[in-house]
């Protein structure tokens, strides 16, 4: 299974990237023995190519590879820092240049980091509507980590619960892809069905 982690953290080290890594590791643990191939897309490194894509309409080489990785993934973890009570502009810009069909039916785990717990509703009022608009399947549990959450009770429980939900969707969908053979109806039978209706 392919899991792509989109991290919009700007600093190094980044609490956004730290949360993304914890979520990815938890998904790997929850995948019931299915091998999870994780690819991380650091938006900080793609900022210039994203801006150029808006002005010239074409993604650069690294941005094109990142967009393709998201489109080909079995599941996505999307993590952003909170800026002005919403997702970052860089985060939104990446999903603006992504093909509008790339996330249709794809399981997505949403997460965010911020300086205070007061911004935790960003998951429900900004991230969930964005991915619903893109027709992704957003897992029920979003994960928000404020500065005081690191090392405190509760964060690991939320990480594990959300990762389990994403892993269940990913293994279910990728299993369905492997197990369901294509249905081929002979042309003559199609004609007979049409005539009978």
XYZ file of C-alpha atoms in Angstrom:
197
model
C 0.000 0.000 0.000
C 1.187 3.487 -0.792
C 0.752 6.174 1.850
C 1.639 9.756 0.961
C 2.165 12.266 3.750
C 1.756 15.937 2.808
C 3.464 18.153 5.393
C 3.168 21.938 5.214
C 5.525 22.733 8.083
C 7.878 25.627 7.415
C 10.508 25.401 10.130
C 13.279 22.857 10.665
C 12.631 20.984 12.889
C 8.887 21.248 12.455
C 6.155 20.138 14.860
C 3.974 19.665 11.768
C 6.466 17.176 10.322
C 6.814 15.491 13.726
C 3.055 14.934 13.887
C 3.039 13.713 10.268
C 5.781 11.182 11.049
C 3.955 9.911 14.132
C 0.762 9.442 12.154
C 2.566 7.607 9.333
C 4.320 5.273 11.796
C 0.996 4.536 13.512
C -0.683 3.731 10.160
C 2.160 1.317 9.407
C 1.611 -0.405 12.781
C -2.163 -0.631 12.242
C -1.978 -2.050 8.695
C -2.467 -5.705 9.796
C 0.734 -7.038 8.285
C 0.263 -5.240 4.964
C 3.448 -3.502 3.895
C 3.012 0.280 3.854
C 5.276 2.278 1.554
C 5.454 5.832 2.941
C 6.415 8.868 0.869
C 6.629 12.309 2.460
C 5.940 15.446 0.439
C 7.484 18.489 2.144
C 5.652 21.498 0.737
C 8.330 23.882 2.041
C 10.678 22.461 -0.595
C 8.085 22.929 -3.360
C 6.964 26.497 -2.583
C 8.662 28.130 -5.579
C 7.415 25.455 -8.014
C 3.872 25.802 -6.650
C 3.993 29.579 -7.202
C 5.363 29.100 -10.726
C 2.588 26.598 -11.472
C 0.029 29.317 -10.708
C 1.688 31.787 -13.071
C 2.635 29.539 -15.989
C 0.193 26.629 -15.616
C 2.879 23.925 -15.580
C 4.334 22.055 -12.590
C 8.091 21.793 -12.232
C 9.731 18.382 -12.106
C 9.600 17.950 -8.306
C 6.068 19.334 -8.011
C 4.867 17.057 -10.822
C 6.351 14.055 -8.981
C 4.611 15.112 -5.736
C 1.260 15.596 -7.472
C 1.593 12.192 -9.130
C 2.478 10.562 -5.800
C -0.690 11.944 -4.181
C -2.829 10.876 -7.137
C -1.386 7.328 -7.073
C -1.550 6.870 -3.287
C -3.867 4.430 -1.533
C -4.194 6.921 1.316
C -3.054 10.422 2.274
C -2.125 12.107 5.534
C -2.422 15.907 5.224
C -0.873 18.011 8.001
C -0.712 21.808 8.184
C 0.286 24.396 10.740
C -2.482 26.817 11.683
C -2.081 30.342 10.308
C -4.753 32.971 11.012
C -7.192 30.339 12.284
C -6.993 28.207 9.135
C -4.634 26.061 7.056
C -1.518 27.687 5.654
C -1.531 29.333 2.239
C 1.172 26.930 1.045
C -0.977 23.954 2.070
C -4.033 25.339 0.240
C -1.942 26.250 -2.823
C -0.692 22.678 -3.175
C -4.235 21.295 -3.170
C -5.288 24.072 -5.567
C -2.804 22.851 -8.196
C -3.626 19.172 -7.609
C -5.910 17.659 -10.255
C -9.504 17.972 -9.041
C -10.106 14.222 -9.529
C -6.937 13.075 -7.729
C -8.549 12.590 -4.316
C -11.974 11.298 -5.349
C -12.796 8.340 -3.087
C -9.296 8.363 -1.548
C -8.957 7.970 2.249
C -7.448 11.070 3.860
C -6.423 11.692 7.460
C -6.430 15.391 8.381
C -4.187 16.873 11.058
C -2.934 20.260 12.182
C -0.531 21.855 14.640
C -0.799 25.169 16.445
C 0.422 27.164 19.384
C -2.802 26.904 21.355
C -5.706 24.495 21.742
C -8.093 27.336 20.800
C -7.407 26.606 17.125
C -8.377 22.913 17.259
C -11.625 23.540 15.360
C -9.533 24.252 12.253
C -9.952 20.535 11.512
C -13.731 20.864 11.271
C -14.216 24.350 9.827
C -11.344 24.418 7.316
C -9.688 21.054 6.596
C -12.705 18.738 6.533
C -14.691 21.013 4.146
C -11.663 21.348 1.832
C -11.282 17.588 1.459
C -15.034 17.033 1.257
C -15.047 19.459 -1.677
C -12.267 17.392 -3.297
C -14.501 14.302 -2.706
C -11.972 12.503 -0.528
C -13.073 10.073 2.182
C -11.970 11.882 5.335
C -11.495 9.609 8.354
C -13.734 10.490 11.322
C -10.888 11.315 13.722
C -8.784 14.360 12.918
C -5.669 15.065 14.980
C -4.797 18.499 16.324
C -1.638 19.054 18.362
C -1.141 22.276 20.293
C 2.220 23.096 21.867
C 1.084 21.771 25.246
C -0.066 18.438 23.729
C 3.443 17.151 23.062
C 4.209 14.637 25.795
C 0.784 15.091 27.410
C -1.974 12.517 27.737
C -4.416 12.208 24.870
C -2.336 12.985 21.778
C -1.061 9.424 21.313
C -4.593 8.048 21.727
C -5.874 10.365 18.994
C -2.937 9.476 16.744
C -3.571 5.747 17.182
C -7.340 6.032 16.652
C -7.012 8.161 13.507
C -4.246 5.922 12.116
C -6.385 2.848 12.711
C -9.273 4.425 10.804
C -7.033 5.337 7.870
C -5.344 1.912 7.812
C -8.742 0.177 7.823
C -9.918 2.220 4.857
C -6.652 1.746 2.975
C -6.468 -2.019 3.490
C -10.156 -2.382 2.665
C -9.875 -0.399 -0.543
C -6.591 -1.892 -1.712
C -7.898 -5.363 -0.809
C -11.015 -4.695 -2.831
C -8.857 -3.684 -5.780
C -6.945 -6.962 -5.586
C -9.832 -9.337 -4.913
C -12.609 -8.160 -7.203
C -12.068 -9.446 -10.743
C -13.338 -7.309 -13.594
C -16.775 -8.278 -14.864
C -16.698 -8.983 -18.578
C -20.105 -9.410 -20.193
C -19.954 -10.893 -23.697
C -21.344 -8.635 -26.412
C -24.120 -11.075 -27.287
C -25.323 -11.143 -23.677
C -25.302 -7.326 -23.562
C -27.509 -7.274 -26.691
C -29.874 -9.849 -25.185
C -30.171 -7.764 -21.987
C -30.935 -4.658 -24.021
C -33.564 -6.470 -26.090
C -35.232 -7.848 -22.953
C -35.484 -4.431 -21.266
